[in-house]
Short mmCIF file of C-alpha atoms in Angstrom, two decimals:
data_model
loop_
_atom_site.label_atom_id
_atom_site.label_comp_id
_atom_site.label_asym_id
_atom_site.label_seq_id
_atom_site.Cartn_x
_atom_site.Cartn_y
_atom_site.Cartn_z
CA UNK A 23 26.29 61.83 135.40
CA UNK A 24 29.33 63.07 136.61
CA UNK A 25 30.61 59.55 137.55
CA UNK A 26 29.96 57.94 134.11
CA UNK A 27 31.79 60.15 132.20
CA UNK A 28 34.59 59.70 134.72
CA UNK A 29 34.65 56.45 133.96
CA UNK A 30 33.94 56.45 130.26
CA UNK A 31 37.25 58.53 130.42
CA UNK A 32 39.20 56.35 132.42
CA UNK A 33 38.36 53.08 129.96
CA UNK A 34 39.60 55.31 127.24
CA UNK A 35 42.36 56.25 128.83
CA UNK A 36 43.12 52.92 129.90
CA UNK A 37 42.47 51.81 126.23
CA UNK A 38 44.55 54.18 124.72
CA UNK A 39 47.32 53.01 127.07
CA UNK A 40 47.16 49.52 126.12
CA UNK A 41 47.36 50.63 122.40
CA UNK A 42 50.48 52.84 123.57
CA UNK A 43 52.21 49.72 124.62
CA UNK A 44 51.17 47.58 121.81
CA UNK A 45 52.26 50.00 119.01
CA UNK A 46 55.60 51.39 121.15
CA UNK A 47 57.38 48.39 119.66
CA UNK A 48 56.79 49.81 116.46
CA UNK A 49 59.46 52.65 116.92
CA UNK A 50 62.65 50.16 117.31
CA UNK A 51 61.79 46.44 115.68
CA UNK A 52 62.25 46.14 112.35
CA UNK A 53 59.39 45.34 110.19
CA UNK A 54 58.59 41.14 110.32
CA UNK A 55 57.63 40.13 106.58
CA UNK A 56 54.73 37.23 106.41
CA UNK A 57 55.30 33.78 106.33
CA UNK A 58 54.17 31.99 102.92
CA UNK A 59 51.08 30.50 104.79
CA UNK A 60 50.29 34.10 105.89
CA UNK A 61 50.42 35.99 102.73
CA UNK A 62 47.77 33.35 101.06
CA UNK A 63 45.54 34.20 103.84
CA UNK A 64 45.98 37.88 103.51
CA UNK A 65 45.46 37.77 99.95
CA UNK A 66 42.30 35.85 100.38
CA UNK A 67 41.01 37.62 103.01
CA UNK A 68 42.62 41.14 102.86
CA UNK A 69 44.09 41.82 99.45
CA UNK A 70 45.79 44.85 99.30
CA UNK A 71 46.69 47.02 96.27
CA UNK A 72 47.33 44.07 93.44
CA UNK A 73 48.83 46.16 90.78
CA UNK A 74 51.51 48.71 92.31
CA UNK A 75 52.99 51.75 90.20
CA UNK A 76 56.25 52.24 89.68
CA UNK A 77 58.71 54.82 87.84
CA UNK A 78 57.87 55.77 84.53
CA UNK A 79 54.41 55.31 85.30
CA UNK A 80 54.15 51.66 84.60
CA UNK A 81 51.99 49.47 87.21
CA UNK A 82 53.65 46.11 87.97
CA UNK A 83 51.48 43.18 89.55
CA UNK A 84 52.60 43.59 93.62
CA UNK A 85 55.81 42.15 94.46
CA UNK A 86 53.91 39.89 97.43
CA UNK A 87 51.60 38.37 94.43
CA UNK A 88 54.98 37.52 92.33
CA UNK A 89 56.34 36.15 95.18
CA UNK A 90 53.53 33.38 95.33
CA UNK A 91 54.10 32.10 92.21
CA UNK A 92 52.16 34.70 89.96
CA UNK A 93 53.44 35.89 87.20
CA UNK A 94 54.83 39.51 86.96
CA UNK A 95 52.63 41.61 84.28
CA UNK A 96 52.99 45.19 84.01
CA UNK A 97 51.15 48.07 81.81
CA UNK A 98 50.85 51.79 81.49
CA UNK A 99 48.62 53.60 84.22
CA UNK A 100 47.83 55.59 81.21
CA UNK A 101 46.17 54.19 78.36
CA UNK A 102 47.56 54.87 75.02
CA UNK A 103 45.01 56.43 72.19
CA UNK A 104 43.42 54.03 70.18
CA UNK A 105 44.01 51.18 72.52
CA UNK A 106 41.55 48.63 73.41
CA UNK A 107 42.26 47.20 77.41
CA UNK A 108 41.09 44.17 78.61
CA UNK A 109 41.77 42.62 82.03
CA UNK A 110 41.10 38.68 82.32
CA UNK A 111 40.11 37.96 86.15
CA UNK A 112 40.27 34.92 87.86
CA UNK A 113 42.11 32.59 89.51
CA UNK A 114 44.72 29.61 88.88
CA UNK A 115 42.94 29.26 85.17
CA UNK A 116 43.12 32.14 84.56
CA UNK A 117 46.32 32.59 85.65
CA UNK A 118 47.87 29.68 83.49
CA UNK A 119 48.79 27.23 86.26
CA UNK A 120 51.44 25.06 86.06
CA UNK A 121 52.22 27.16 83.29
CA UNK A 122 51.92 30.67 84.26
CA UNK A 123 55.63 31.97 83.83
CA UNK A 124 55.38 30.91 80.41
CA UNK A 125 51.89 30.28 78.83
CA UNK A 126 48.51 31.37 79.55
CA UNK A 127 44.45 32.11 78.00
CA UNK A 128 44.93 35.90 78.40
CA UNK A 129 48.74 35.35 76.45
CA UNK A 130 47.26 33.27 74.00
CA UNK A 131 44.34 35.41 73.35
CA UNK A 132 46.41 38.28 73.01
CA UNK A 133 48.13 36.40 70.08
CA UNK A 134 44.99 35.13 68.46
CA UNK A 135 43.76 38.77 68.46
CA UNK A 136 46.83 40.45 66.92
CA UNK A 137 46.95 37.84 64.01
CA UNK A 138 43.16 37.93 63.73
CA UNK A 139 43.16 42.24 63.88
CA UNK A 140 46.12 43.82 61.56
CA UNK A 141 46.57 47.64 62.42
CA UNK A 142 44.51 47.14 65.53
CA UNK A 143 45.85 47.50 69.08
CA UNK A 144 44.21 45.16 71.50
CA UNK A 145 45.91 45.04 75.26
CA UNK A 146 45.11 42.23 77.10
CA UNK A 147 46.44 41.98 81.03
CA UNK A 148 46.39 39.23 83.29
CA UNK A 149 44.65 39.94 85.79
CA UNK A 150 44.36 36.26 87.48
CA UNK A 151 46.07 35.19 90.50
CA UNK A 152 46.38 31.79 92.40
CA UNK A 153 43.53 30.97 94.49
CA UNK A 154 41.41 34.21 94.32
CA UNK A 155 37.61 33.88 94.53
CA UNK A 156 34.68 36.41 93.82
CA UNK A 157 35.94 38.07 97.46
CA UNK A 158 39.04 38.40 96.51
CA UNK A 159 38.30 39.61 92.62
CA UNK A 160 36.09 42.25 93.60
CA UNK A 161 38.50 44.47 95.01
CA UNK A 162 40.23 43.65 92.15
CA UNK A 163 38.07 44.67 89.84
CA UNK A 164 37.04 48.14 91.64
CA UNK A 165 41.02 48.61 91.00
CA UNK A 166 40.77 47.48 87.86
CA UNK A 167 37.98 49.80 87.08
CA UNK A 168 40.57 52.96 87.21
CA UNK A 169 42.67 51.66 84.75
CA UNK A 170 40.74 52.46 81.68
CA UNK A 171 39.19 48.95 80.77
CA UNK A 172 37.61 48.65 77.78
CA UNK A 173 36.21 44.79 78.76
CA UNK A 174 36.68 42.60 81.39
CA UNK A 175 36.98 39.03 81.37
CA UNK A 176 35.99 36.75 84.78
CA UNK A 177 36.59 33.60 84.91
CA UNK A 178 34.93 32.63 88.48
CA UNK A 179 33.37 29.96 90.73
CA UNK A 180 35.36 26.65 91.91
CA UNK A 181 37.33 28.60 94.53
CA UNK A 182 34.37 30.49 96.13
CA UNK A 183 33.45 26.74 96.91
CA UNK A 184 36.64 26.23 98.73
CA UNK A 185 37.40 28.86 100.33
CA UNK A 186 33.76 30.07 101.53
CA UNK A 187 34.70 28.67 105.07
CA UNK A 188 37.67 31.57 105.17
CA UNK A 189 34.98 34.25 104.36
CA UNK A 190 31.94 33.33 106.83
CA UNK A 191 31.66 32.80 110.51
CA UNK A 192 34.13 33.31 113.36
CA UNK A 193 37.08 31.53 111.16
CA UNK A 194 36.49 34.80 108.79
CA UNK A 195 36.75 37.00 112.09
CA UNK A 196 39.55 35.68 113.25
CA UNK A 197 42.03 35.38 109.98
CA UNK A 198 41.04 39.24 109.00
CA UNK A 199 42.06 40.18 112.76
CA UNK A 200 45.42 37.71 112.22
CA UNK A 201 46.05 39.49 109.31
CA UNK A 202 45.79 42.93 110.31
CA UNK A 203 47.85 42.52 113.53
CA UNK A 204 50.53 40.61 111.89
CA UNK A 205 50.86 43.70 109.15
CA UNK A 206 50.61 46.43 111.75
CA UNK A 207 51.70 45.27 114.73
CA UNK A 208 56.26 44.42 114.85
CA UNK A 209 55.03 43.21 118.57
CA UNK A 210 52.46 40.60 117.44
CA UNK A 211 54.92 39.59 114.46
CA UNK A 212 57.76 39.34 117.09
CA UNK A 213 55.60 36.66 118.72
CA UNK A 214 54.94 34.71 115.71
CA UNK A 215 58.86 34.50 114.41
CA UNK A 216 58.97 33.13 118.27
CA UNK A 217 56.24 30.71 118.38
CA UNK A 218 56.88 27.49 116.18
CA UNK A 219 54.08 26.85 113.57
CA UNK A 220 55.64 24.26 111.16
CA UNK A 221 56.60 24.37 107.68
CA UNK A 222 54.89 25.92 105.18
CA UNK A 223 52.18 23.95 103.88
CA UNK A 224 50.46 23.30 100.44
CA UNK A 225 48.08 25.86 100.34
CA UNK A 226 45.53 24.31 98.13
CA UNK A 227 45.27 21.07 100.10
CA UNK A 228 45.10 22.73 103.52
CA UNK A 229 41.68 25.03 101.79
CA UNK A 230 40.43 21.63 101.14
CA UNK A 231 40.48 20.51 104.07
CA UNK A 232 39.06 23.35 105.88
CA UNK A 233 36.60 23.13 102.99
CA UNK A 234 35.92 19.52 103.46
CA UNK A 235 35.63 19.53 107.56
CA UNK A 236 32.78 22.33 107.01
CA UNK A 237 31.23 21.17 104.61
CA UNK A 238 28.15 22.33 105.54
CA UNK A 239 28.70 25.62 105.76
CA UNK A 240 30.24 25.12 101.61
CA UNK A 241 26.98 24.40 100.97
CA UNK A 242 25.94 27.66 101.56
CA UNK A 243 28.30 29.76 99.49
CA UNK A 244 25.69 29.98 96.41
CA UNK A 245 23.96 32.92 97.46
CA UNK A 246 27.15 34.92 98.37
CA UNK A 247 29.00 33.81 95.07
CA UNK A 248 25.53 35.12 93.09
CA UNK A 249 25.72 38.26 95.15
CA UNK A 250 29.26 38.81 94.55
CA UNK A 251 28.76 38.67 90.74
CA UNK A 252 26.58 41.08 90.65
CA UNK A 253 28.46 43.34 92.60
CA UNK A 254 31.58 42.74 90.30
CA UNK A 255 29.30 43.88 87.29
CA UNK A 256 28.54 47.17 89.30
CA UNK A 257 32.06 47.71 90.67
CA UNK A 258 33.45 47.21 86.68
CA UNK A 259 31.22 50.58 86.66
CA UNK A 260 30.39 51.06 82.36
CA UNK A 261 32.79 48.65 81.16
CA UNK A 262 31.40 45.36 79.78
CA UNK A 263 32.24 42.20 81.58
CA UNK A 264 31.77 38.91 79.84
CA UNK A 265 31.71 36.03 82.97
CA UNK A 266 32.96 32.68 81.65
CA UNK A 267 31.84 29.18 82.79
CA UNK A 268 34.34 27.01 84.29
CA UNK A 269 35.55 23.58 82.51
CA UNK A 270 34.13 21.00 84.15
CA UNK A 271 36.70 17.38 84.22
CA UNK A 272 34.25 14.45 84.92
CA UNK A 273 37.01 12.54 86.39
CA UNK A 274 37.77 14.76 89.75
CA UNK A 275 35.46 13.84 92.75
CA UNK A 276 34.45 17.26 94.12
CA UNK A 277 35.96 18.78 92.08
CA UNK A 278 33.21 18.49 89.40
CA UNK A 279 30.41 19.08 91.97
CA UNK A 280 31.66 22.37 93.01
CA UNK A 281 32.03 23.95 89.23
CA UNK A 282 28.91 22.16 88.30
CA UNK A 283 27.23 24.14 90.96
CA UNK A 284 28.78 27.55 90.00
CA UNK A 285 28.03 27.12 86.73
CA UNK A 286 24.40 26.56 87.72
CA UNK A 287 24.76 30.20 89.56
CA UNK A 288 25.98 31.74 86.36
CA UNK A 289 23.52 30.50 84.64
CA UNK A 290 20.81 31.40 86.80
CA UNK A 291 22.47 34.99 86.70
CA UNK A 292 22.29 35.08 82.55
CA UNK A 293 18.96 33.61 82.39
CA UNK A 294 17.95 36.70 84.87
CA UNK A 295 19.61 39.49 82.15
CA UNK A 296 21.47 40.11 85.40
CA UNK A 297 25.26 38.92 83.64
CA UNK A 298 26.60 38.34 80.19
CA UNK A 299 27.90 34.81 79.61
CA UNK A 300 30.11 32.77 77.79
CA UNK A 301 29.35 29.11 78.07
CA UNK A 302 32.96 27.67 77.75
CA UNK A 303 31.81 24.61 79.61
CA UNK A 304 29.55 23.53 76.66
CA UNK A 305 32.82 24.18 74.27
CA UNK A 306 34.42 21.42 76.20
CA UNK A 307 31.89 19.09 77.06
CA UNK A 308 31.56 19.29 73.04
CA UNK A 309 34.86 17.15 72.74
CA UNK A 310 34.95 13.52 71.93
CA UNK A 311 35.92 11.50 75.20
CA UNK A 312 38.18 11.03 76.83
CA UNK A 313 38.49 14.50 78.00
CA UNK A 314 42.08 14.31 80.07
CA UNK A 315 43.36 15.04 76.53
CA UNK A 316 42.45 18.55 77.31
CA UNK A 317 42.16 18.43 81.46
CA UNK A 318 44.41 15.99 82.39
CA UNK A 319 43.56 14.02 85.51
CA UNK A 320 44.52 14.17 88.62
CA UNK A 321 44.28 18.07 87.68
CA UNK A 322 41.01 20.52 86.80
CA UNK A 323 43.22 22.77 84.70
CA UNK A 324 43.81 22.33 81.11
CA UNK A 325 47.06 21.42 79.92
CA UNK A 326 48.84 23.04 77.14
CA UNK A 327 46.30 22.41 74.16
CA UNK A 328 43.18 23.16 76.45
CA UNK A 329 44.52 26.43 77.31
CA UNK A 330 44.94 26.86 73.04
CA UNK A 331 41.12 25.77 72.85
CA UNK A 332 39.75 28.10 75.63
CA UNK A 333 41.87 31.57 74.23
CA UNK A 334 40.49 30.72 71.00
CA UNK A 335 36.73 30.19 72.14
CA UNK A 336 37.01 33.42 73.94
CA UNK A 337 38.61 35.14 71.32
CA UNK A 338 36.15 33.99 68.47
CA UNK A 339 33.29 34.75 71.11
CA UNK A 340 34.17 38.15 71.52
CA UNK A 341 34.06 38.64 67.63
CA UNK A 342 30.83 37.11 67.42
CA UNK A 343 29.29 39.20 70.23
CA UNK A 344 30.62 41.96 68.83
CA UNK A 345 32.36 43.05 72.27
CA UNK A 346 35.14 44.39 70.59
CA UNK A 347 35.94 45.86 66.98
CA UNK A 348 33.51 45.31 64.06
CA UNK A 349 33.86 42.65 62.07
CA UNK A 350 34.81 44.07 59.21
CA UNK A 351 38.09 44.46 60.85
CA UNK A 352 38.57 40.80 61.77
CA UNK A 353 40.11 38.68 59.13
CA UNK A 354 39.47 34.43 60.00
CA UNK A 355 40.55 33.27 63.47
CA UNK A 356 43.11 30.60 62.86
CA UNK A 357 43.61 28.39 65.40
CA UNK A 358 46.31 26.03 65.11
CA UNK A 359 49.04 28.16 63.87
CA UNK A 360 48.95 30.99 66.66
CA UNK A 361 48.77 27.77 69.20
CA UNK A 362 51.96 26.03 67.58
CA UNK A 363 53.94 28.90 67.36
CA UNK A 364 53.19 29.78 71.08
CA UNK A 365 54.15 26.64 72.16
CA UNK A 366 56.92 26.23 69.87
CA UNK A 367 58.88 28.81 71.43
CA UNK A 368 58.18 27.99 74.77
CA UNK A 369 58.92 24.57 74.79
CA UNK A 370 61.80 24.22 77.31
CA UNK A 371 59.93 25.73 79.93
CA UNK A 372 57.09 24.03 79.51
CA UNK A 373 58.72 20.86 79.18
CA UNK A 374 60.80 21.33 83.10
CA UNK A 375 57.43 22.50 84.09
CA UNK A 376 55.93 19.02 83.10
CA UNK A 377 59.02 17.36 84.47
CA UNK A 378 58.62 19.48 88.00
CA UNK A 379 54.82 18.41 88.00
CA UNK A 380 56.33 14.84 87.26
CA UNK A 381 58.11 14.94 90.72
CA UNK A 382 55.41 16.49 92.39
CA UNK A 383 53.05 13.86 91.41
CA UNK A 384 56.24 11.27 93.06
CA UNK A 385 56.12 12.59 96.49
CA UNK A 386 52.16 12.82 96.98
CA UNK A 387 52.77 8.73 95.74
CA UNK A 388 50.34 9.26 92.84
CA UNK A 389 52.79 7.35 90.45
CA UNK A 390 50.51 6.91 87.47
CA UNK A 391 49.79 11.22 87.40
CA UNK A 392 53.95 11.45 87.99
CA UNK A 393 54.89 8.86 84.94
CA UNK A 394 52.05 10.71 82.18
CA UNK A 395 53.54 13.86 82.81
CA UNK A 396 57.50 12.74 82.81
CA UNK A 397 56.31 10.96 79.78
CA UNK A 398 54.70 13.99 78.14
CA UNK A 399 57.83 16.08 79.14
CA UNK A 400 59.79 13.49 77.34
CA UNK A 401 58.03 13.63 74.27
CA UNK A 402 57.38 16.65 73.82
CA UNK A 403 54.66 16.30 71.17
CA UNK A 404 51.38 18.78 71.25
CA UNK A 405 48.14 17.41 70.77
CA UNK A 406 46.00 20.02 68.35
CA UNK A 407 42.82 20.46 70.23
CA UNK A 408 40.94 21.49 66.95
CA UNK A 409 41.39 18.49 64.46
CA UNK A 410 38.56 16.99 67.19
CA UNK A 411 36.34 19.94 67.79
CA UNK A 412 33.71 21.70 65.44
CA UNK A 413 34.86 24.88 65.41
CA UNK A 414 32.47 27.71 65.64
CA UNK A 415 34.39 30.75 64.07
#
């Protein structure tokens, strides 16, 4: 008896040791920030705090977040009186992509809902960032969920297709582990300054093809994605969340497989009483062909007028469900004018944004994506999404 405890002491003392010389470091190197290919991983697979306060008691989205192309939003930690809060989740979509320092649903909406409620204050907060997934979102929304919200808006699926691989198996293991020792650990970031990895790559296309090689494994992510939904519901504690189907573009191999599937899941969920949903695939699969008008191809996010079309589906959805207000405080939802104006003053940054997808487009060699969108840049002209769409509100 005597023995093992000697020696159960002498492995922790030998363990402690080794941790001794791993964390000594710590005292005299300076802190080594992550690499651009690091910080998407640690995102994905160990967010940290997304909205950060700051003086004055305003919280700002985390600098690391801006700093991968999000946009900055900001709010009071405190909720004004008489204030209705609502937080749209999700990813790219959600987050307005290629448009996001300028134009986005969650902006939009906000518009639609102060023309469409005089004397009423409705907050609405962006909540989406670039590549998040239901792993990612639900420690998001348990944040969220001490901010006063008054609903909550997800907008969830492709992604958890994607980037399942990075969240199962021995790949998950290994990342978290990466992750953790690169933040903690000045020794182990030392070692990676020192090491050449390459350049920085395109995130989205490496998750592809980590999706892509297992396959198999993507497959698989249905029951997780279900489970995670349901766990967002509980983590949103009593505040209302209203998931939204994602718009499907026939035209993108994969693509359409993946949010066909995860619209099946949310489906499945609603028919079940176990989610609310909003069907905003069946808005757009309402529109006369061709659909790129709204999607436009080699893309699956909606350009400038499908972004107009989903904040005012969501907008005139939440009237009709009676999720927020009565209705005797709504006067009519009008669509094109809150859409024009938006746009109207934003047009020079949406037009270099067209013109930087343009050259994008160039150097992948897709020349018939780069010359549509120099040539919508060019012209400059908006296609209203409602003179082809029966319009339900």
């Amino acid at each position: 008896m005597k023995k093992t405890w000697s020696k159960a002491a002498g492995l922790l003392i030998s363990a402690l040791f080794a941790l001794g010389l791993l964390l000594l470091p710590n005292l005299f190197l300076q802190p080594f920030p992550l690499n651009i290919n690091d910080k998407y991983l640690a995102w994905i697979v160990s967010p940290g705090r997304f909205f950060v306060e700051t003086p004055g008691g305003l919280l700002r989205t985390n600098p690391d977040l801006v700093g991968l192309d999000n946009g900055e939003d900001s709010f009071s930690k405190v909720k004004a009186p008489g204030v209705f809060r609502i937080f749209c989740v999700g990813g790219s979509t959600t987050r307005g992509w290629p448009f996001q320092h300028s134009l986005s649903y969650p902006l939009l909406m906000s518009r639609y809902l102060a023309s469409a409620l005089p004397g009423r204050k409705v907050e609405v907060i962006n909540a989406g960032f670039l590549a998040s997934d239901s792993y990612s979102d639900l420690p998001l929304v348990r944040e969220l969920a001490a901010y006063s919200p008054d609903l909550l808006l997800v907008y969830e699926g492709r992604n958890d297709a994607w980037n399942f691989t990075l969240h199962s198996g021995l790949l998950c293991v290994a990342l978290k582990a990466h992750v953790w020792l690169a933040r903690n650990l000045r020794l182990y970031g030392l070692l990676l300054k020192l090491v050449p990895r390459g350049g920085a790559f395109e995130h989205a296309g490496q998750i592809r093809k980590l999706a892509f090689a297992a396959s198999g494994v993507r497959n698989e992510y249905g029951g997780a994605f279900k489970e995670n939904i349901e766990k967002i519901g509980v983590a949103a504690g009593k505040c209302p969340v209203l998931f939204l189907t994602q718009v499907i573009y026939p035209g993108v191999p994969g693509f359409e497989q993946e949010a066909v599937r995860s619209n099946g899941h949310l489906r499945e969920l609603a028919a079940e009483k176990k989610i609310k949903l909003l069907d905003i695939d069946k808005v757009f699969a309402g529109f006369p062909q061709p659909l790129d008008v709204l999607i436009p191809p080699p893309l699956v996010h909606p350009n400038v007028g499908g972004y107009c079309l989903l904040a005012y589906t969501v907008s005139g959805s939440l009237k009709r469900e009676g999720l927020i207000f009565p209705a005797r405080d709504w006067r009519k939802l009008e669509p094109w004018p809150v859409c024009r104006d938006s746009v109207s003053s934003s047009r020079a940054a949406l037009g270099d944004t067209l013109l930087r997808l343009a050259d994008l487009f160039g150097q992948f060699g897709d020349a018939s994506a780069a010359a549509r969108y120099r040539a919508e840049a060019e012209n400059q002209t908006l296609y209203s999404p409602f003179s082809r769409v029966r319009l339900p509100f």
